[in-house]
PDB file of C-alpha atoms in Angstrom:
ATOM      1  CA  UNK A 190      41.105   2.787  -1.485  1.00 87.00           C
ATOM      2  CA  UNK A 191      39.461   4.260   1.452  1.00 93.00           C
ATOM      3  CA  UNK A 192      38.561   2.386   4.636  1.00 95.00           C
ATOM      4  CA  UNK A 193      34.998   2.791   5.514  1.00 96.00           C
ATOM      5  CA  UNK A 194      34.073   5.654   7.944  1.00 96.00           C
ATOM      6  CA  UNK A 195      31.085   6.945   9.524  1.00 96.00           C
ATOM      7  CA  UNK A 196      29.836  10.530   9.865  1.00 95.00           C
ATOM      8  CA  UNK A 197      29.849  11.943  13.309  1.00 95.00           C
ATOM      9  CA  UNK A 198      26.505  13.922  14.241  1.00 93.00           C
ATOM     10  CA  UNK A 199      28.520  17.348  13.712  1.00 95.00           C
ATOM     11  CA  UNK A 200      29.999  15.782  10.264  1.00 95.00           C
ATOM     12  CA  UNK A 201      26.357  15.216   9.270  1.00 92.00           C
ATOM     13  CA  UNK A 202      25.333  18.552  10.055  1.00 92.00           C
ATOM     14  CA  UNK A 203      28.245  20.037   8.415  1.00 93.00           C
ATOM     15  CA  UNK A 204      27.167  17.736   4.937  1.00 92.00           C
ATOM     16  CA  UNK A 205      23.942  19.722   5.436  1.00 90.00           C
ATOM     17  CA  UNK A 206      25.424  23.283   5.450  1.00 91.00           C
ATOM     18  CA  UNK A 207      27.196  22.044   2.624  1.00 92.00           C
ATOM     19  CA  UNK A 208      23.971  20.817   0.511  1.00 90.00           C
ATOM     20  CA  UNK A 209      22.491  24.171   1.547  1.00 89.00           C
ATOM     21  CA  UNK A 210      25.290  25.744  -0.069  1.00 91.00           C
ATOM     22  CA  UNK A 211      24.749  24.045  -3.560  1.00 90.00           C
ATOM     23  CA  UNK A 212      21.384  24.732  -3.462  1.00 89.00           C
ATOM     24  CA  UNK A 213      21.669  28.750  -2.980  1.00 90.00           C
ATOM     25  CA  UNK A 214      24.461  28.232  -5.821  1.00 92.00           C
ATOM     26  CA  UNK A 215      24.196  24.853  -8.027  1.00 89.00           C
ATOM     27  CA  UNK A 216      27.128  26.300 -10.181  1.00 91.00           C
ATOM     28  CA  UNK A 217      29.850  26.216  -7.916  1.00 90.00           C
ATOM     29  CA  UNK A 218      32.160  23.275  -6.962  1.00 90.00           C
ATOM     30  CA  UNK A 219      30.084  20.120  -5.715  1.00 90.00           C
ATOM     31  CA  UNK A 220      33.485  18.137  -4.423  1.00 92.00           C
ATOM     32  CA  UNK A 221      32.332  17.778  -0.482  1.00 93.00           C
ATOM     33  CA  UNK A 222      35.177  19.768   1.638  1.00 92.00           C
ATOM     34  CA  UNK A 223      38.129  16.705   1.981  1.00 93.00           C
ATOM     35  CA  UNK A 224      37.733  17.708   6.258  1.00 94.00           C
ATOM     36  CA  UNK A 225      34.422  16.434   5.787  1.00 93.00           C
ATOM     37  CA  UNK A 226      35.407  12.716   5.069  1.00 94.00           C
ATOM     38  CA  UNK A 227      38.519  12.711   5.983  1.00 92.00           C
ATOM     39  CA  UNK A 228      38.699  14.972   9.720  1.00 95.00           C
ATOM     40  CA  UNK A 229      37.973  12.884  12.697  1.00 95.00           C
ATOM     41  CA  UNK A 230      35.526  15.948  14.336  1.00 96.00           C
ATOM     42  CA  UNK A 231      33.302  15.120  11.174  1.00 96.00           C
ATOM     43  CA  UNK A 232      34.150  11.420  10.467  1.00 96.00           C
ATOM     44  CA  UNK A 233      36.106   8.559  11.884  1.00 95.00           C
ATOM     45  CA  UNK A 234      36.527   5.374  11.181  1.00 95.00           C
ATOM     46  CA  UNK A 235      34.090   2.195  11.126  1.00 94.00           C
ATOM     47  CA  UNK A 236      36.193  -0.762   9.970  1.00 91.00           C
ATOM     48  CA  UNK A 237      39.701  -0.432   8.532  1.00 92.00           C
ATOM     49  CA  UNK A 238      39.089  -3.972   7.369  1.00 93.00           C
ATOM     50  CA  UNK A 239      36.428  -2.913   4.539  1.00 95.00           C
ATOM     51  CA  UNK A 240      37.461  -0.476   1.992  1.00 95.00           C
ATOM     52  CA  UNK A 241      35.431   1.675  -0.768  1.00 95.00           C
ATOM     53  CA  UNK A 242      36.734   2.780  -4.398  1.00 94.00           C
ATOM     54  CA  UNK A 243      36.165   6.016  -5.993  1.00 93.00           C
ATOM     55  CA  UNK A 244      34.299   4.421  -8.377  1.00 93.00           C
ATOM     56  CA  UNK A 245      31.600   6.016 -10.713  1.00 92.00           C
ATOM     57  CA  UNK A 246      28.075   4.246 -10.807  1.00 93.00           C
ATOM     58  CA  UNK A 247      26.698   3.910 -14.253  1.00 90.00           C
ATOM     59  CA  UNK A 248      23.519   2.089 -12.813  1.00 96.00           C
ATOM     60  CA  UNK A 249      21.655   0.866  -9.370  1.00 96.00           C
ATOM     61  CA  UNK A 250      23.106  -2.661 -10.602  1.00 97.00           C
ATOM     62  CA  UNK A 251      26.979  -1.156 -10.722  1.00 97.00           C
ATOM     63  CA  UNK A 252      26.348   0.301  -7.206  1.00 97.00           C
ATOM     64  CA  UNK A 253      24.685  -2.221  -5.503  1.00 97.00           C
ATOM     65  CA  UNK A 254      26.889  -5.106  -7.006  1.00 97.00           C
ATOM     66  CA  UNK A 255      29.643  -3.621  -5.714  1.00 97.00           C
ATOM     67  CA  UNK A 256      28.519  -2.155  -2.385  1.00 97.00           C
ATOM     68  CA  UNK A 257      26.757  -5.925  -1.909  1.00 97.00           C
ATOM     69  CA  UNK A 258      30.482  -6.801  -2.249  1.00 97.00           C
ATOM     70  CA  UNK A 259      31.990  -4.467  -0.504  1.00 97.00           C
ATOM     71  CA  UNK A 260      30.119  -4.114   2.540  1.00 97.00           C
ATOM     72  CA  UNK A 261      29.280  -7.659   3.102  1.00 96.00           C
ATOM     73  CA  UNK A 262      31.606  -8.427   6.112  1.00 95.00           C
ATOM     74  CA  UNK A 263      29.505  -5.585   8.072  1.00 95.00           C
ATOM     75  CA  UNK A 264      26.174  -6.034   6.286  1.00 90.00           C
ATOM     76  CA  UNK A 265      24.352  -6.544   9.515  1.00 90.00           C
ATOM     77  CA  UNK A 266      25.693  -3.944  11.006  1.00 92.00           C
ATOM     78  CA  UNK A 267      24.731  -1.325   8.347  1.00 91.00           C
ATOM     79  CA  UNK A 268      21.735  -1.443   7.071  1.00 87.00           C
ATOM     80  CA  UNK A 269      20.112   1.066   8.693  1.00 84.00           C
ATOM     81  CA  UNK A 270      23.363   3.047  10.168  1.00 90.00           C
ATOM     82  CA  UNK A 271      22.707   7.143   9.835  1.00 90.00           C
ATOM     83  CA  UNK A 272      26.575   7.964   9.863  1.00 92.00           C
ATOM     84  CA  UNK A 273      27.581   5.341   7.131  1.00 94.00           C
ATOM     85  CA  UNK A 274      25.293   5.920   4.472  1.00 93.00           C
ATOM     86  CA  UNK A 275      25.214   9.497   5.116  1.00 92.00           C
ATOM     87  CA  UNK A 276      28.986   9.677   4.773  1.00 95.00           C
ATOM     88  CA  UNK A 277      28.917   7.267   1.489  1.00 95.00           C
ATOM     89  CA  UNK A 278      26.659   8.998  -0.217  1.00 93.00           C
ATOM     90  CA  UNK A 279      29.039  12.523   0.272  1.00 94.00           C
ATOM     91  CA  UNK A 280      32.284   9.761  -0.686  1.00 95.00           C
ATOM     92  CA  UNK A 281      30.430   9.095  -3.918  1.00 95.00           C
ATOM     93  CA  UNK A 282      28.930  13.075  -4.161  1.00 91.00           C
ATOM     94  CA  UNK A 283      30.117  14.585  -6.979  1.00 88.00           C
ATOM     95  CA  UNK A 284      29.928  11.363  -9.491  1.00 88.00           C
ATOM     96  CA  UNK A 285      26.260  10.359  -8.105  1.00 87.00           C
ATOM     97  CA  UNK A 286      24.234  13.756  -7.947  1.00 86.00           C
ATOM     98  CA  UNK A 287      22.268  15.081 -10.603  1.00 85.00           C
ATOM     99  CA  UNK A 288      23.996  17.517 -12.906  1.00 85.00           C
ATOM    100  CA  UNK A 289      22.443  19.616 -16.012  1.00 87.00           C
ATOM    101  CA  UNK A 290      24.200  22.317 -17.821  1.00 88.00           C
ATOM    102  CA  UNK A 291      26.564  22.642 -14.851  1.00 86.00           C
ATOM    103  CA  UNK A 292      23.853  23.244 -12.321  1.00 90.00           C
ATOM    104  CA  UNK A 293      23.423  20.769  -9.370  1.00 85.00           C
ATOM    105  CA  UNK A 294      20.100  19.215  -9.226  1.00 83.00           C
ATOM    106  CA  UNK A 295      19.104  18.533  -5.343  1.00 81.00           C
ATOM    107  CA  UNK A 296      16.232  17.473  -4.134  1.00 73.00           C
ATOM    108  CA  UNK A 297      14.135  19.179  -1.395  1.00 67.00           C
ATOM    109  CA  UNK A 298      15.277  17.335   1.235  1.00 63.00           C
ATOM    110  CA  UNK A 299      18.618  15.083   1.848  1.00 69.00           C
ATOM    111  CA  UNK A 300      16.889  12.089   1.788  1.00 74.00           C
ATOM    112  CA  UNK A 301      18.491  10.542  -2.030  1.00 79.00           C
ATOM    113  CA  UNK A 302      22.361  11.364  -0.328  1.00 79.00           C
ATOM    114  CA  UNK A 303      21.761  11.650   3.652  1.00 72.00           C
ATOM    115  CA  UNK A 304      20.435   9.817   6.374  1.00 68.00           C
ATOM    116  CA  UNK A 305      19.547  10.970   9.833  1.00 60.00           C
ATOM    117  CA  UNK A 306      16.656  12.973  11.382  1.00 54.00           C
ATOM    118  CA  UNK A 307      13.271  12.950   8.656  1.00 51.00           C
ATOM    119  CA  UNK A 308      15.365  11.257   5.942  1.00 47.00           C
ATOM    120  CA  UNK A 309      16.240   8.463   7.837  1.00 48.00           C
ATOM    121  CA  UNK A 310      12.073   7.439   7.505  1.00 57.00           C
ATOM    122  CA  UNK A 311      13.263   8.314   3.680  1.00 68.00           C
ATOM    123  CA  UNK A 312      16.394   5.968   3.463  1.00 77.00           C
ATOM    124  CA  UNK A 313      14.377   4.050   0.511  1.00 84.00           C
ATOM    125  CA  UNK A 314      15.201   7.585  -1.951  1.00 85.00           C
ATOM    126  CA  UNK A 315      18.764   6.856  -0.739  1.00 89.00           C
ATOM    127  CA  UNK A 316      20.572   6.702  -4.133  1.00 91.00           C
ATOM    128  CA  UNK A 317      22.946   4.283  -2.330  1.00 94.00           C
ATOM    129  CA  UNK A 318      20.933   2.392   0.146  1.00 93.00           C
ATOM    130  CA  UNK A 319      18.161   1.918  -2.525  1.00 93.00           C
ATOM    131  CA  UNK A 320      20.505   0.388  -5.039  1.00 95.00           C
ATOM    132  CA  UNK A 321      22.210  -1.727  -2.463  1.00 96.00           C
ATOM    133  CA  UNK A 322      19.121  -3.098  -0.945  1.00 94.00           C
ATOM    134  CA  UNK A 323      17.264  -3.640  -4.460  1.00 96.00           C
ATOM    135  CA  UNK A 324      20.047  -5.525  -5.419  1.00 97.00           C
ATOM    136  CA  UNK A 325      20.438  -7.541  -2.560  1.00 96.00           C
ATOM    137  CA  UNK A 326      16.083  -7.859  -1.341  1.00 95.00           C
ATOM    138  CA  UNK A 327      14.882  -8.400  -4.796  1.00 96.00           C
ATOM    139  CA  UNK A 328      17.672  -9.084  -7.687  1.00 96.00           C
ATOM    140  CA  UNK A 329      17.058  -9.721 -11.588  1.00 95.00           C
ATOM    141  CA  UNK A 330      13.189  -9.559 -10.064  1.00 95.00           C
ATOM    142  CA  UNK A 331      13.799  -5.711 -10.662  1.00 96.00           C
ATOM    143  CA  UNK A 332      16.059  -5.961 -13.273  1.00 96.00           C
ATOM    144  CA  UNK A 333      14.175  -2.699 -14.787  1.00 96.00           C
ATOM    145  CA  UNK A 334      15.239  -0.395 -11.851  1.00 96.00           C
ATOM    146  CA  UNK A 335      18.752  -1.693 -11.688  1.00 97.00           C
ATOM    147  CA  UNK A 336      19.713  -1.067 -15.314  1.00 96.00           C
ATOM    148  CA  UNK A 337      18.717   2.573 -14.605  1.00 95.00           C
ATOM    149  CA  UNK A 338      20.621   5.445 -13.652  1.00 94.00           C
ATOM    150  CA  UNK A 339      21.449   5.493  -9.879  1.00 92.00           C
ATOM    151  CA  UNK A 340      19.718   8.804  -9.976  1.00 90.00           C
ATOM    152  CA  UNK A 341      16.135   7.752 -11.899  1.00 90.00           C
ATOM    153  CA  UNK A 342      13.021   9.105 -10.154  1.00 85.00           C
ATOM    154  CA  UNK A 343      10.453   7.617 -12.716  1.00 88.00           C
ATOM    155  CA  UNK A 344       6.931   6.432 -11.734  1.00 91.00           C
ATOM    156  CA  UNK A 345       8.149   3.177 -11.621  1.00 93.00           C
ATOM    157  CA  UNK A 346      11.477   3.973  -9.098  1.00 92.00           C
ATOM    158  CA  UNK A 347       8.577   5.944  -7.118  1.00 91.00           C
ATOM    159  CA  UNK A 348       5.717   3.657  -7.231  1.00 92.00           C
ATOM    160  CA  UNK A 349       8.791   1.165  -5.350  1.00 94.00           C
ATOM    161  CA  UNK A 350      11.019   3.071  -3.757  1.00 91.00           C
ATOM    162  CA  UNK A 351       8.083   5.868  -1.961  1.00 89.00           C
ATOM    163  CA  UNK A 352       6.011   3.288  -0.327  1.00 91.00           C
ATOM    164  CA  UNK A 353       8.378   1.131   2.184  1.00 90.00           C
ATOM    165  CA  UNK A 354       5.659  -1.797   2.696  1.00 93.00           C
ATOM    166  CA  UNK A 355       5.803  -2.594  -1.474  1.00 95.00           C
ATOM    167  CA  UNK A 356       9.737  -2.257  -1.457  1.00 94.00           C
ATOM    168  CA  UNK A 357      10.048  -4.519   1.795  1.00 94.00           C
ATOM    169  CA  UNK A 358       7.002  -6.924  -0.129  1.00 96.00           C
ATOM    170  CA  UNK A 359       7.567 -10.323  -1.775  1.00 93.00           C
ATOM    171  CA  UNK A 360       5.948 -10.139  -4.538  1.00 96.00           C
ATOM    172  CA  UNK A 361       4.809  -6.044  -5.623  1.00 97.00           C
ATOM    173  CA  UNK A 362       8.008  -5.096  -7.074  1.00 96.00           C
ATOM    174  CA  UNK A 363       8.294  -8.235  -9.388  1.00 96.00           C
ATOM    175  CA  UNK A 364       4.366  -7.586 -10.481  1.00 96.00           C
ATOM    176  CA  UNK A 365       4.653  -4.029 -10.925  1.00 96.00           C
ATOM    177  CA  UNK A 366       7.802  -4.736 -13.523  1.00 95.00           C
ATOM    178  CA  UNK A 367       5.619  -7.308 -14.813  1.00 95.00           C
ATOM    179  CA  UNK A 368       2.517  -5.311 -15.738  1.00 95.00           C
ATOM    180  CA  UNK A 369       4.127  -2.106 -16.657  1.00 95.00           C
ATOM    181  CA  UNK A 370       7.603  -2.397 -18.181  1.00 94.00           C
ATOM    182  CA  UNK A 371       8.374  -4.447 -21.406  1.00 91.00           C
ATOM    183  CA  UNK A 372      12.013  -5.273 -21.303  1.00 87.00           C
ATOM    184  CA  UNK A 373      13.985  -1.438 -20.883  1.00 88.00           C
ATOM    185  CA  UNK A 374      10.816   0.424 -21.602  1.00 90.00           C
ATOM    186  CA  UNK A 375       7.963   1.561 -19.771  1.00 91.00           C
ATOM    187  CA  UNK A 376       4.748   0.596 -21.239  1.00 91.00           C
ATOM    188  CA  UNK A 377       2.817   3.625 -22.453  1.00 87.00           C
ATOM    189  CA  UNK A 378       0.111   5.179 -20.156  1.00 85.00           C
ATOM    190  CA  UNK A 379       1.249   3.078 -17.169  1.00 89.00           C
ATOM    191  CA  UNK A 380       1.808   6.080 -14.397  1.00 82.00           C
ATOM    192  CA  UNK A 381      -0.796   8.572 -16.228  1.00 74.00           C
ATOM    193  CA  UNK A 382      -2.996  10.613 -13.630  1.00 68.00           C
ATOM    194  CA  UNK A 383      -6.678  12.242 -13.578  1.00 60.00           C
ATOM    195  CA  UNK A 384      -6.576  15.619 -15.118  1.00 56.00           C
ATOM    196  CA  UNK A 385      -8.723  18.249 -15.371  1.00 53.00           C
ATOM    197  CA  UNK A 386      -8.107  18.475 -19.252  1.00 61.00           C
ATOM    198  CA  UNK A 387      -6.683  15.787 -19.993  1.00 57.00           C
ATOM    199  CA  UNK A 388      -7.382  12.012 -20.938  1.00 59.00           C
ATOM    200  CA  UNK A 389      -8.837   9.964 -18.262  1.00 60.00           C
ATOM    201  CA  UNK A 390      -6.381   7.481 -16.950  1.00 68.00           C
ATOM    202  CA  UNK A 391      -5.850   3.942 -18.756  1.00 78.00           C
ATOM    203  CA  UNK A 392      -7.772   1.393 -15.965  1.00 83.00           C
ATOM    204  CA  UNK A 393      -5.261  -0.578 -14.006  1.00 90.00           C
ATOM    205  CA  UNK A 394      -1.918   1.435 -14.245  1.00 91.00           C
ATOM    206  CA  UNK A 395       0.411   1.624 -11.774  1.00 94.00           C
ATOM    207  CA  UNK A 396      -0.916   4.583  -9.050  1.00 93.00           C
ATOM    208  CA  UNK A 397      -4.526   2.783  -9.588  1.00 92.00           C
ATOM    209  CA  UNK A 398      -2.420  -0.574  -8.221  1.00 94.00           C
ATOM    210  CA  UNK A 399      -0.342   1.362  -5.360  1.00 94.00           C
ATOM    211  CA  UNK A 400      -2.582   3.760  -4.327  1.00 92.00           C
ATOM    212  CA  UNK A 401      -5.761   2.177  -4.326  1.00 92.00           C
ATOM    213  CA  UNK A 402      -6.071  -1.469  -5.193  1.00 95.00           C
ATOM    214  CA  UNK A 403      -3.156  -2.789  -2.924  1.00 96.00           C
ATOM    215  CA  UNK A 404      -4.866  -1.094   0.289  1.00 95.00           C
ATOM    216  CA  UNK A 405      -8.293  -2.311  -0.341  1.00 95.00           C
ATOM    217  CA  UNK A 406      -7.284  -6.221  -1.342  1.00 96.00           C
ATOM    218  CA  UNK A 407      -4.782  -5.705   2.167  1.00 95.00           C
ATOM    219  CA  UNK A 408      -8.321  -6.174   4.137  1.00 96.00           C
ATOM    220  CA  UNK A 409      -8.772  -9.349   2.992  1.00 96.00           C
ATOM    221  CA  UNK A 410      -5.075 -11.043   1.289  1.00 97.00           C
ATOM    222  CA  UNK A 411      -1.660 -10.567   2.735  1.00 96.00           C
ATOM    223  CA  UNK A 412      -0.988  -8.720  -0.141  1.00 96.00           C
ATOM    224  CA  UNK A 413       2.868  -8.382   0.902  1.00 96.00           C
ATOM    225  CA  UNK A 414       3.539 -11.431   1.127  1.00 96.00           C
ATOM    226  CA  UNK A 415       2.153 -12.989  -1.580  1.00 96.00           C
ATOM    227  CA  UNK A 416       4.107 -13.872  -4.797  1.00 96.00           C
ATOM    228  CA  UNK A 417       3.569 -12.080  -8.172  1.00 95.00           C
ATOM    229  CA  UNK A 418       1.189 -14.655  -9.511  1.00 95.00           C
ATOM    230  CA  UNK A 419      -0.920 -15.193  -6.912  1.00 96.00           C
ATOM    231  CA  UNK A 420      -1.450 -11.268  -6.702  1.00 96.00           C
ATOM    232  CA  UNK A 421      -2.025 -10.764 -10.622  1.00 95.00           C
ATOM    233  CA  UNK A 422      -4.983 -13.450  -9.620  1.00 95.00           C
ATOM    234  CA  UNK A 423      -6.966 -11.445  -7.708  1.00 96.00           C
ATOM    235  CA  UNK A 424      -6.544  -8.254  -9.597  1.00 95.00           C
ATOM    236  CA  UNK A 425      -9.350  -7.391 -11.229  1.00 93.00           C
ATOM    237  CA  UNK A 426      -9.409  -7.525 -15.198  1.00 92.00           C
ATOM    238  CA  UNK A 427      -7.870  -3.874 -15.956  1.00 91.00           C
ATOM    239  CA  UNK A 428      -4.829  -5.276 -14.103  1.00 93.00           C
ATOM    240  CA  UNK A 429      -4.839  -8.209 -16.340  1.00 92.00           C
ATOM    241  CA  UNK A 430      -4.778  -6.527 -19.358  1.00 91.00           C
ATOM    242  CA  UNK A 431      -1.838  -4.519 -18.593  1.00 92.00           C
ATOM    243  CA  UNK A 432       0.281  -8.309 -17.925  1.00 89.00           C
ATOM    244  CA  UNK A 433      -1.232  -9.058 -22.042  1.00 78.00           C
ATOM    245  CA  UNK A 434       0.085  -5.646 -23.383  1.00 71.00           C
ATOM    246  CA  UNK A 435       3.111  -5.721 -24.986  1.00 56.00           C
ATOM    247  CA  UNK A 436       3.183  -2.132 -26.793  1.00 43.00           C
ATOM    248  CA  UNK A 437       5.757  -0.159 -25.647  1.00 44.00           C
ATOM    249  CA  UNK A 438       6.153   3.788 -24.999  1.00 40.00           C
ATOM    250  CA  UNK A 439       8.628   6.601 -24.135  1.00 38.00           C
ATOM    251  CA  UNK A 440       9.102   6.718 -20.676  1.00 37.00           C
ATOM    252  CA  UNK A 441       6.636   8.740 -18.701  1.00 37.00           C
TER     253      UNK A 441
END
């Protein structure tokens, strides 16, 4: 048991020379250096009252059960702190990031690990913060996303988790799970995109809803705060099939 610490602004930038590190060579060892967690010039402490597990997170439902647990006597105090989440997500490093053939898998930016600077406008990628929050905001409403992998980029993790206004919405992230999953599966076509070669897009999937729809209805409804049904309502009838379908497909 650990009690819960904070990065400092040099431990953050320290966490970045070590992502930078991984990234010029994904084979080597992806345990943060201990001094990074551990050294009060690069963390100190938050609240010796709340402690964290070295636990390893299956799902977003296993990490934000327990962080919902865990961090509850301080949950209004960190919801958007930089130095917390940045330092959880190097705690939980090594068991959370993305591994294949034993390469490390990092994204661009910091954004799914690290808080602080661009990434803190990003904090919805946050592996950590997104499970938490999903778990807590929205609940068996997104059961889809939380019986995923803590790591899962999918359309459907995107078409939430990339635009702040539908993850912060009441009613979006229930409707989108509505229209395009079908219990664990992703209904097939639902995040296909105009190509040049390619089939057109079905009507109605899920970037026509996001990208498009949502905006436009916005000048007239308060789309984000309306609740599924009502929204499904004033979809137009593309939308509707897509609640009727139940054929499922391979994830896409």
């Amino acid at each position: 048991m650990t009690a819960l610490r904070e990065l400092t602004p040099e431990g953050i930038e320290r966490a970045r020379e070590f992502l930078a590190r991984l990234r010029e060579h994904p084979d080597s060892d992806r345990t943060p250096p201990p001094e990074l967690l551990e050294a009060e010039r690069y963390s100190r402490s938050f609240d010796e009252t709340v402690t964290i597990e070295p636990l390893t997170f299956r799902t977003r439902r296993g990490a934000g059960e327990y962080l919902s647990e865990a961090l509850e006597p301080v949950r209004h105090h960190v919801t958007d702190h930089v130095g917390i989440w940045s330092w959880l997500g190097m705690y939980y490093f090594a068991d959370i990031v993305r591994v294949k053939d034993g390469r490390v898998l990092l994204h661009a930016d910091e954004s799914s690990l690290m808080l602080g600077g661009r990434a803190d406008q990003r904090r919805y990628r946050h592996y950590l913060w997104s499970a938490w929050r999903l778990y807590e905001q929205h609940g068996e409403n997104v059961a889809f996303l939380l019986n995923r992998p803590v790591t899962d980029s999918g359309d459907i993790a995107k078409a939430i988790l990339d635009y702040p206004r539908v993850f912060n919405s009441r009613g979006v992230p229930r409707l989108v799970m509505d229209l395009y999953t079908d219990g664990d599966r992703m209904k097939r076509g639902f995040s296909t995109r105009k190509r040049t070669n390619g089939p057109p897009p079905k009507p109605g999937n899920v970037w026509h809803l996001i990208e498009r729809v949502l905006p436009q209805l916005e000048l007239t409804y308060d789309v984000y705060g309306m609740k599924p049904d009502a929204l499904l309502a004033i979809l137009p009838e593309p939308f509707h099939a897509w609640a009727r379908a139940g054929v499922r497909g391979p994830g896409q």
